[in-house]
Amino acid sequence: MTRVNNFSIEVATVNGSGSQTANNVLMRAIFQMGVPVSGKNFFPSNISGMPTWFQIRLSHRGYAARKPETDLMVCMNPESAAEDIARLPPGALCIYDESLKLGNCRQDITAFGVPFQELATACCPEMKFQRLVKNMVYVGVLVRLLGIEMSEATLALARLLKGKAEALNHAAMDAGYQWALANLPDQEELRVQREPRSGARLLIDGNTACALGALFAGVTVVGWYPITPSTGLIEGLAEYAASHRLDPETAGPTVAILQMEDELASAGMVVGAGWAGARSMTATSGPGLSLMTEFIGLAYYAEVPGVFVDVQRVGPSTGLPTRSSQSDIKLCAKAGHGDTLHINLYPATMEECFRFTYDAFDLAERFQTPVFLVSDLDLAMQSWITNPFEYPEGNLDRGKVLDEEALKKIQAWGRYRDVDGDGIPYRTLPGTPGGKGAYLTRGSGHNAQAVYTENPAEYTEVLLRIQRKILSAASVLPQPIHLECGGKRGVLAYGSSDPAVMEALDILREHHGTRLDYLRVRALPFSETIGGFLRSMEVVYVVEQNRDGQMAALLKEFFPKEAPRLRSVLHFDSTPITAQTIVDQILSQEM
Amino acid sequence: MTRVNNFSIEVATVNGSGSQTANNVLMRAIFQMGVPVSGKNFFPSNISGMPTWFQIRLSHRGYAARKPETDLMVCMNPESAAEDIARLPPGALCIYDESLKLGNCRQDITAFGVPFQELATACCPEMKFQRLVKNMVYVGVLVRLLGIEMSEATLALARLLKGKAEALNHAAMDAGYQWALANLPDQEELRVQREPRSGARLLIDGNTACALGALFAGVTVVGWYPITPSTGLIEGLAEYAASHRLDPETAGPTVAILQMEDELASAGMVVGAGWAGARSMTATSGPGLSLMTEFIGLAYYAEVPGVFVDVQRVGPSTGLPTRSSQSDIKLCAKAGHGDTLHINLYPATMEECFRFTYDAFDLAERFQTPVFLVSDLDLAMQSWITNPFEYPEGNLDRGKVLDEEALKKIQAWGRYRDVDGDGIPYRTLPGTPGGKGAYLTRGSGHNAQAVYTENPAEYTEVLLRIQRKILSAASVLPQPIHLECGGKRGVLAYGSSDPAVMEALDILREHHGTRLDYLRVRALPFSETIGGFLRSMEVVYVVEQNRDGQMAALLKEFFPKEAPRLRSVLHFDSTPITAQTIVDQILSQEM
Amino acid sequence: MSTSPTTNKLGLSLQDYTGGKSTLCVGCGHEGITLQIIHAAFELGLEPHQVAKLSGIGCSSKTPAYFLRSAWGFNSIHGRAAAVCTGVALANRSMKNLLVSGDGDSMSIGLNHFTHLIRRNVPVVYIIEDNGVYALTKGQFSATADQGSALRWGQVNELPPVDPCTLAMELGCGFVARSFSGNPKQLKTLIKAAFAHPGTAVLDVISPCVTWNNHETSTRSYQSAKQREIPLQELGFIPPFHTEPVEIPAGESREVTFPDGSRITFRTLHEDYDPSNRIEAWRIVHESREKGELLTGLLYCHPDKPTLHDFVKTTQTPLTALPQSTLKPGPEVLLRIMEELA
Amino acid sequence: MSTSPTTNKLGLSLQDYTGGKSTLCVGCGHEGITLQIIHAAFELGLEPHQVAKLSGIGCSSKTPAYFLRSAWGFNSIHGRAAAVCTGVALANRSMKNLLVSGDGDSMSIGLNHFTHLIRRNVPVVYIIEDNGVYALTKGQFSATADQGSALRWGQVNELPPVDPCTLAMELGCGFVARSFSGNPKQLKTLIKAAFAHPGTAVLDVISPCVTWNNHETSTRSYQSAKQREIPLQELGFIPPFHTEPVEIPAGESREVTFPDGSRITFRTLHEDYDPSNRIEAWRIVHESREKGELLTGLLYCHPDKPTLHDFVKTTQTPLTALPQSTLKPGPEVLLRIMEELA
Ligand SMILES: Cc1ncc(C[n+]2csc(CCOP(=O)(O)OP(=O)(O)O)c2C)c(N)n1
Ligand SMILES: Cc1ncc(C[n+]2csc(CCOP(=O)(O)OP(=O)(O)O)c2C)c(N)n1
Ligand code: SF4
Ligand code: SF4
Ligand SMILES: [Mg+2]
Ligand SMILES: [Mg+2]
């Protein structure tokens, strides 16, 4: 039976070998044919010479979660070839570098050797480029083999490369195509077919989406320190800012991006800039976040806005820097010694990466507190199809800031006074003229007037107000999304587990007759809607990608009455969770 | 009605004025008379000139919690005098510096002016000492006023001071005594009376008790950075080590104590030393612990032993550095990004401060992990009566370490292999001869052989084993202490809340007819006994000294079935919790 | 000071530059520095609201509460005021940044940030109130304690000190000075000049801690500093506006001009000392310290180096003053970007 | 190397000093350093099990896995190997510590620990594999990047560099050397001498990153380093045991003797350069860098300074080797202490 637009391709190669362009051309060509597609790059934590895998999933139903089985393998890496072949399901297709001599290693798959070196040499006389264009040869082979439209592949290539590089690579692609035409039998197992596009769609990664969110939110000061997988966010922001955030008068940049000496400094400069009135942010990952702990506590207690993006990788410690997890949930929720609770946003889609980052700046200034955008490597560095982002209309919400005019009208101002009864005090910005509004910010005990205090009642007043303030954010944060089916059992998930959950729900319904409600949590502190959902269910499976059930722990803390009915579905082996994992774990717990 | 050995004295003075010796003499004199006594020093976070209060509570029933009402006030500080007087309960006694002219400010108390300056001048011709000896004058006055035995006061003084200082101070004390004899009326409200001592008792603070625990546990490497309220622990250790931990051969110190450049370095050197085979430790407080977060995660994942003492103060951020709380519970439990859970010990008594610190070293080496001794300022810096510590018999438990001999006998060794099925691997120490056993420790992904890996299964194997290892510690950690009364309602508490809980239970029983069970938690991961207790109760009040119910959150996480029945009793205004607070909060929740 | 007018060019009085009541010990060296900050700011006629006071944690770091009450201040966390300052500088380049730190705060826990602040030449007057101890935590040695100096209870420091001034010179700092809280005139002049410096100005001010480190066996006591001090220059400062009497040292005098037109004038008291020659200056300061001397004055000055704002190309308009119309690109920009990605 | 015997004084072969398979890029400068570490350790006849290999995070910090497989190693966290090393040194003073770090690891995030390690003179051979970039995170500038050096994609570094060598000299480090992974002979000799140094020996080794920083517009490329390198001396190293052929530079030669009896000999190629004169050496290195030169060799050496163990008074017996009877005081001690408190 032919599988049309519903299978997966994997390219096993060596990092640093330049396969990225080839893989992108391949994926984009399919994408341009209107086929829902998603790409995942499994790359090592080193710079070159180690095995790396790129998986492209085609799914006419739009499933974008990781698919564990590979239907078509491209074997380019001698080191991993044996294992790569071994894990193919029976009936799979494989093309491999002829020199690997893999022809007979499995009888239950169809494998074709391709003379990559020969083809590359023929179309590219310059030795030093041969290694690179070899990759484009397999694209050509696949174009032919799968029925991808060559015109789309050509277009995709033209988007990525120009001039001589384009020509060379095109020749290589064509060589692959021609060779396949001449040497490979037709196959009817796997086909790519044009689909009618449902509206405009685009391919993007989460880091870029977050960068755009910051760009449109008017970020002005960025302190950062390189760390995988967050580096791309800042580098993307810098690139976009260079064309889209220039001062109309001077053409100078309107965002100051500074690589700091470490993450402590990054956090510190974010806090300093936020205090001074900038929209400030940093992006980091687990180890960096650990180092920011003290500054985050200061920002919380001194009530200084700042946006902290945590692109989660696999911990603990250095862990697997190039793999994904959801294991900083606890740290993002409560970083700091003493009593702390932070506003966290959990995007699950590219649109949310964009919009939540945008919102994070408003929330940080509105609630005068650090706000965490909790991303992960899977969202941030993989390729996702999305609808174009909606423009965030309206004014930037700069929160309660008293300027010179406002100060003039006010009799007695106190930095930490709860004037409006909403727990949110008014702040002033350094440099405001008029001789009023100056105060000294401190992380030590202070009263409503921002004056140093060791008085228990004054200390408590501030701490309780901050608690109220943060908890009150729940009602304006992105509300959970409820996919109802009217049953008494449900799934709760967040972030990058979403695609796998969506697929799992279909499998459960279609293959197991199990219908489950689904609630996707999008922010901390938790909305009351979550409580309502939990109360209405007999059992709720909390799906997350960490060992300890970190989100489940937060839910148990804030909804203790519902705690007995929570069950964890956990996946934490460093790969993105799959639908089948969820299905299996749920079925095994359904008695 | 005369109150005998059941009232409280408070000295309100200025810090840096040298009242500490006087207060100690006063407290010790009472203690030496066999009267259960406890002392709390409320000092500011500065060096001199700010108000400071010393409270001595006498309690024939042995209650050692903070008592909010003061029955006898000594007013020495002009700055705070008005407030100090204002908060006295009707009927209280007060002696004050005559120059303050407080005589008529309250009709419902008995206040005596004392010519401190005059008396000090008379007995101490040297101007520069007068300010200091003035304090001893009030001791003399109180000795007379309360019927404290002068011989005990003299003895107490002799323990603390020698030579000229002793003589001078003795003269001052005597001057106060004589003046009171001549000028003050007898009073029968408050009396100190000798009590038969029930066995040997001593006065100590928790920092010293912890220091002794480390001393006897054979600590060899200490990295630290000054921070209130943990500094005294290290300084105490250094002092005791200088006499009791000398190498018998060379008379050199057998513990290396090094003040590092910051807490990151302290943690790092603890990890380095622990890895190399030393018994290593650090002591810090909230801000320092925040900074250690990354290293703690490394130690957890790379399985390196080390003892971390956190002497909690009031957070978040710098907070109130000289005040007490229990608000680092969450941080000590889970410091680090990624999935982590640490062994935590919660001492509540001086004996536990000693013994748990001792045990912490065994546990750290046995489980090859950082172990947290979770103390707080109230335990650490206040004066507590205790029974003498029992000598910790037996050998130091150095855990599973393979030496040269052992390595010879073993075929294949792997640093992270679970040979015994208990989740605890064998380690080797750098420098072990024989050419076997070397390995490279890393915080990045590693397999059972300690070899770098990015393989999901290998990564997961290690992470799951660590989880098992840590959870398995629950059974050998100090078990909870259950005070049964057979009811269906209970209190759960830990650490320095214990004295207040004990007193509250009595009040509830005696005055409100409410009998509650009491479970005192002493360690994390939680013992199954705690689960059993929670299951057996209809309601459990979790008493803690933080805003967010941090221990309750952990209980809800680990005992979700019991979560609905937990209710929080919280106190976090920076003062140690009182029995009455607990009583009131419990009664208000009992419907 | 007797000749100073009672109001400055802004019409403000000295009182307007004071702050809250100090909680430091009577006689603390830090108080002397606070006083000279007040005087310098008054005489310079700084707009208080345009000064950002930044500090870490320590007795020294508390002092921003005790001067310039009408300035904003941020008493942050231990050792990291430099990072906070960098954020403030970028956010609002119109602020005058004044960072007050301790030797513990800057030379151990905060040393990395100190170093990189200098490297980026962040505009700030960076004062280290240097008492050789961690005073607020009760007197442990800090990294600037001299070898051989003793604590009151006898313990002797054997570790070599980190010298903030030679370190700053090594790192290429464009303004390096040392002073002594017991030398108010020099100190005030140096603070004024530091405010004129466009980049990072490091002032290491020997500031005895009377509670923990002022005894005979300490080299950081008033007495020791007084005895060992060798002022390098007689200093004067001429602000760009010339409205107040100028103290110009008598005798042959040299000067350095700052970009804002103000000048520091000095008559050299130490043969050959040339504060514009970094390498020679470094050598003399090192050699002199090895002899147990305490050189004070302007150690090195080179005002014409690119600053943070040159590196980052910060807009002239403070980033905090940019309107939303500049900060938030319009829908057409998003549309274009979306199309590029389609 | 052709004259070297195939086994050393311990009877071990060069192979015994190698490590696991490298995952660095082909041609990476760090590989050259790894190789010279292997050779130096082999020729010195170090007992592999007595070497502790310490590192932070980065391509450079991975290399301890690639040499001395029979040594214990600790690939710790970013920037903090110096702290880990201090713990190891105190725990077991019999270990020879070899710390391998990167310019990112040591000169930014880890600079505070680097500084204080030197201050405490912790016994360690501290190698900075200096490529001017954060290689493992894909090529951002590090703090040692030269002003004017460019990244492949054009961006130019405008910030002044932190020089690990002059910084170490400023801090009083007793052994400071610079080498180049393209100068294997010098590098090997310096590594050997560094092992003889009783305290902290800092080796800044220019180590081109072929992937991110080896292009024409980079000053940290092989080519640039080769062109700019000026070796200060011809160096030789004589171990205390004299069992193998000694490379003594021809011509007039001076030497420094280390406490263990080994000697580094050198024939000066640069007029006036005296590696025992800290201040002069500092000056020359600074001036030379300003001219764009790259001085390599032994920059400063002064082996006779107290080390960590002198400051802490660590027992001669490693603390890890003390028996329980020494570590755990008896019941009588507790009793006495309890009585004192009664
Ligand atoms: C992270 C952290 N570690 C430790 C402390 C405790 N601490 C407070 S002040 C101080 C030392 C301050 O010394 P210095 O900067 O020299 O200031 P001084 O008090 O001497 O003026 C320390 C270590 C802290 N507040 N935060
Ligand atoms: C706390 C922390 N921040 C950031 C990182 C990410 N990181 C890994 S290696 C590296 C830079 C290494 O540069 P360098 O020390 O020069 O080594 P190189 O790779 O150039 O040899 C960084 C920033 C990290 N691992 N940990
Ligand atoms: S302790 Fe020392 S530094 Fe602190 S206020 Fe007192 S004198 Fe000043
Ligand atoms: S990226 Fe650079 S430093 Fe890293 S291994 Fe490759 S060449 Fe070496
Ligand atoms: Mg100090
Ligand atoms: Mg580097």
PDB file of N, CA and C in Angstrom, chain C residues 17 23-24 64 66 74 109 117 124 138 153 160 164 188 236 241 251 268 311 318 332 337:
ATOM      1  N   TYR C  17      22.208  67.604  48.817  1.00  0.00           N
ATOM      2  CA  TYR C  17      23.000  66.458  48.356  1.00  0.00           C
ATOM      3  C   TYR C  17      23.226  65.429  49.456  1.00  0.00           C
ATOM      4  N   THR C  23      23.717  54.540  59.424  1.00  0.00           N
ATOM      5  CA  THR C  23      23.738  53.536  60.491  1.00  0.00           C
ATOM      6  C   THR C  23      25.126  52.939  60.635  1.00  0.00           C
ATOM      7  N   LEU C  24      26.111  53.609  60.057  1.00  0.00           N
ATOM      8  CA  LEU C  24      27.478  53.102  60.205  1.00  0.00           C
ATOM      9  C   LEU C  24      28.042  53.478  61.567  1.00  0.00           C
ATOM     10  N   PRO C  64      25.018  54.508  49.739  1.00  0.00           N
ATOM     11  CA  PRO C  64      24.168  55.288  48.827  1.00  0.00           C
ATOM     12  C   PRO C  64      22.870  55.776  49.462  1.00  0.00           C
ATOM     13  N   TYR C  66      22.901  57.223  52.170  1.00  0.00           N
ATOM     14  CA  TYR C  66      23.293  58.322  53.056  1.00  0.00           C
ATOM     15  C   TYR C  66      23.764  59.560  52.300  1.00  0.00           C
ATOM     16  N   PHE C  74      20.282  51.940  43.788  1.00  0.00           N
ATOM     17  CA  PHE C  74      20.005  50.508  43.731  1.00  0.00           C
ATOM     18  C   PHE C  74      21.081  49.794  44.536  1.00  0.00           C
ATOM     19  N   ILE C 109      34.123  38.391  45.398  1.00  0.00           N
ATOM     20  CA  ILE C 109      32.905  37.904  44.718  1.00  0.00           C
ATOM     21  C   ILE C 109      32.590  38.673  43.442  1.00  0.00           C
ATOM     22  N   LEU C 117      33.568  45.243  33.425  1.00  0.00           N
ATOM     23  CA  LEU C 117      33.083  46.622  33.400  1.00  0.00           C
ATOM     24  C   LEU C 117      34.187  47.528  32.860  1.00  0.00           C
ATOM     25  N   VAL C 124      31.076  55.180  34.547  1.00  0.00           N
ATOM     26  CA  VAL C 124      30.717  55.092  35.964  1.00  0.00           C
ATOM     27  C   VAL C 124      31.887  55.574  36.824  1.00  0.00           C
ATOM     28  N   LYS C 138      31.649  41.018  60.020  1.00  0.00           N
ATOM     29  CA  LYS C 138      32.411  41.023  61.262  1.00  0.00           C
ATOM     30  C   LYS C 138      33.900  40.754  61.141  1.00  0.00           C
ATOM     31  N   TRP C 153      42.166  39.846  66.771  1.00  0.00           N
ATOM     32  CA  TRP C 153      42.379  38.639  67.574  1.00  0.00           C
ATOM     33  C   TRP C 153      43.620  37.865  67.126  1.00  0.00           C
ATOM     34  N   PRO C 160      48.923  37.291  49.448  1.00  0.00           N
ATOM     35  CA  PRO C 160      49.208  38.581  48.805  1.00  0.00           C
ATOM     36  C   PRO C 160      47.910  39.282  48.431  1.00  0.00           C
ATOM     37  N   PRO C 164      43.389  46.872  43.609  1.00  0.00           N
ATOM     38  CA  PRO C 164      42.395  47.307  42.622  1.00  0.00           C
ATOM     39  C   PRO C 164      42.982  48.274  41.600  1.00  0.00           C
ATOM     40  N   LYS C 188      37.945  64.611  47.362  1.00  0.00           N
ATOM     41  CA  LYS C 188      36.880  65.357  46.703  1.00  0.00           C
ATOM     42  C   LYS C 188      37.276  65.726  45.273  1.00  0.00           C
ATOM     43  N   GLY C 236      43.977  69.864  41.497  1.00  0.00           N
ATOM     44  CA  GLY C 236      42.885  70.812  41.383  1.00  0.00           C
ATOM     45  C   GLY C 236      41.929  70.362  40.297  1.00  0.00           C
ATOM     46  N   PHE C 241      32.262  74.855  33.633  1.00  0.00           N
ATOM     47  CA  PHE C 241      31.444  76.077  33.691  1.00  0.00           C
ATOM     48  C   PHE C 241      32.104  77.235  34.419  1.00  0.00           C
ATOM     49  N   GLY C 251      52.633  76.493  41.990  1.00  0.00           N
ATOM     50  CA  GLY C 251      53.833  75.930  41.391  1.00  0.00           C
ATOM     51  C   GLY C 251      53.569  75.405  39.999  1.00  0.00           C
ATOM     52  N   THR C 268      53.093  67.823  40.446  1.00  0.00           N
ATOM     53  CA  THR C 268      53.649  66.547  40.844  1.00  0.00           C
ATOM     54  C   THR C 268      54.525  66.677  42.075  1.00  0.00           C
ATOM     55  N   PHE C 311      31.126  50.965  21.767  1.00  0.00           N
ATOM     56  CA  PHE C 311      31.125  49.536  21.409  1.00  0.00           C
ATOM     57  C   PHE C 311      29.731  49.079  20.975  1.00  0.00           C
ATOM     58  N   PRO C 318      18.504  58.395  24.991  1.00  0.00           N
ATOM     59  CA  PRO C 318      18.496  57.224  25.876  1.00  0.00           C
ATOM     60  C   PRO C 318      17.458  56.214  25.391  1.00  0.00           C
ATOM     61  N   GLU C 332       3.355  46.064   8.816  1.00  0.00           N
ATOM     62  CA  GLU C 332       3.945  45.770   7.507  1.00  0.00           C
ATOM     63  C   GLU C 332       5.290  45.053   7.660  1.00  0.00           C
ATOM     64  N   ILE C 337       8.361  39.967   7.129  1.00  0.00           N
ATOM     65  CA  ILE C 337       9.132  38.870   7.718  1.00  0.00           C
ATOM     66  C   ILE C 337       8.411  37.538   7.516  1.00  0.00           C
TER      67      ILE C 337
END
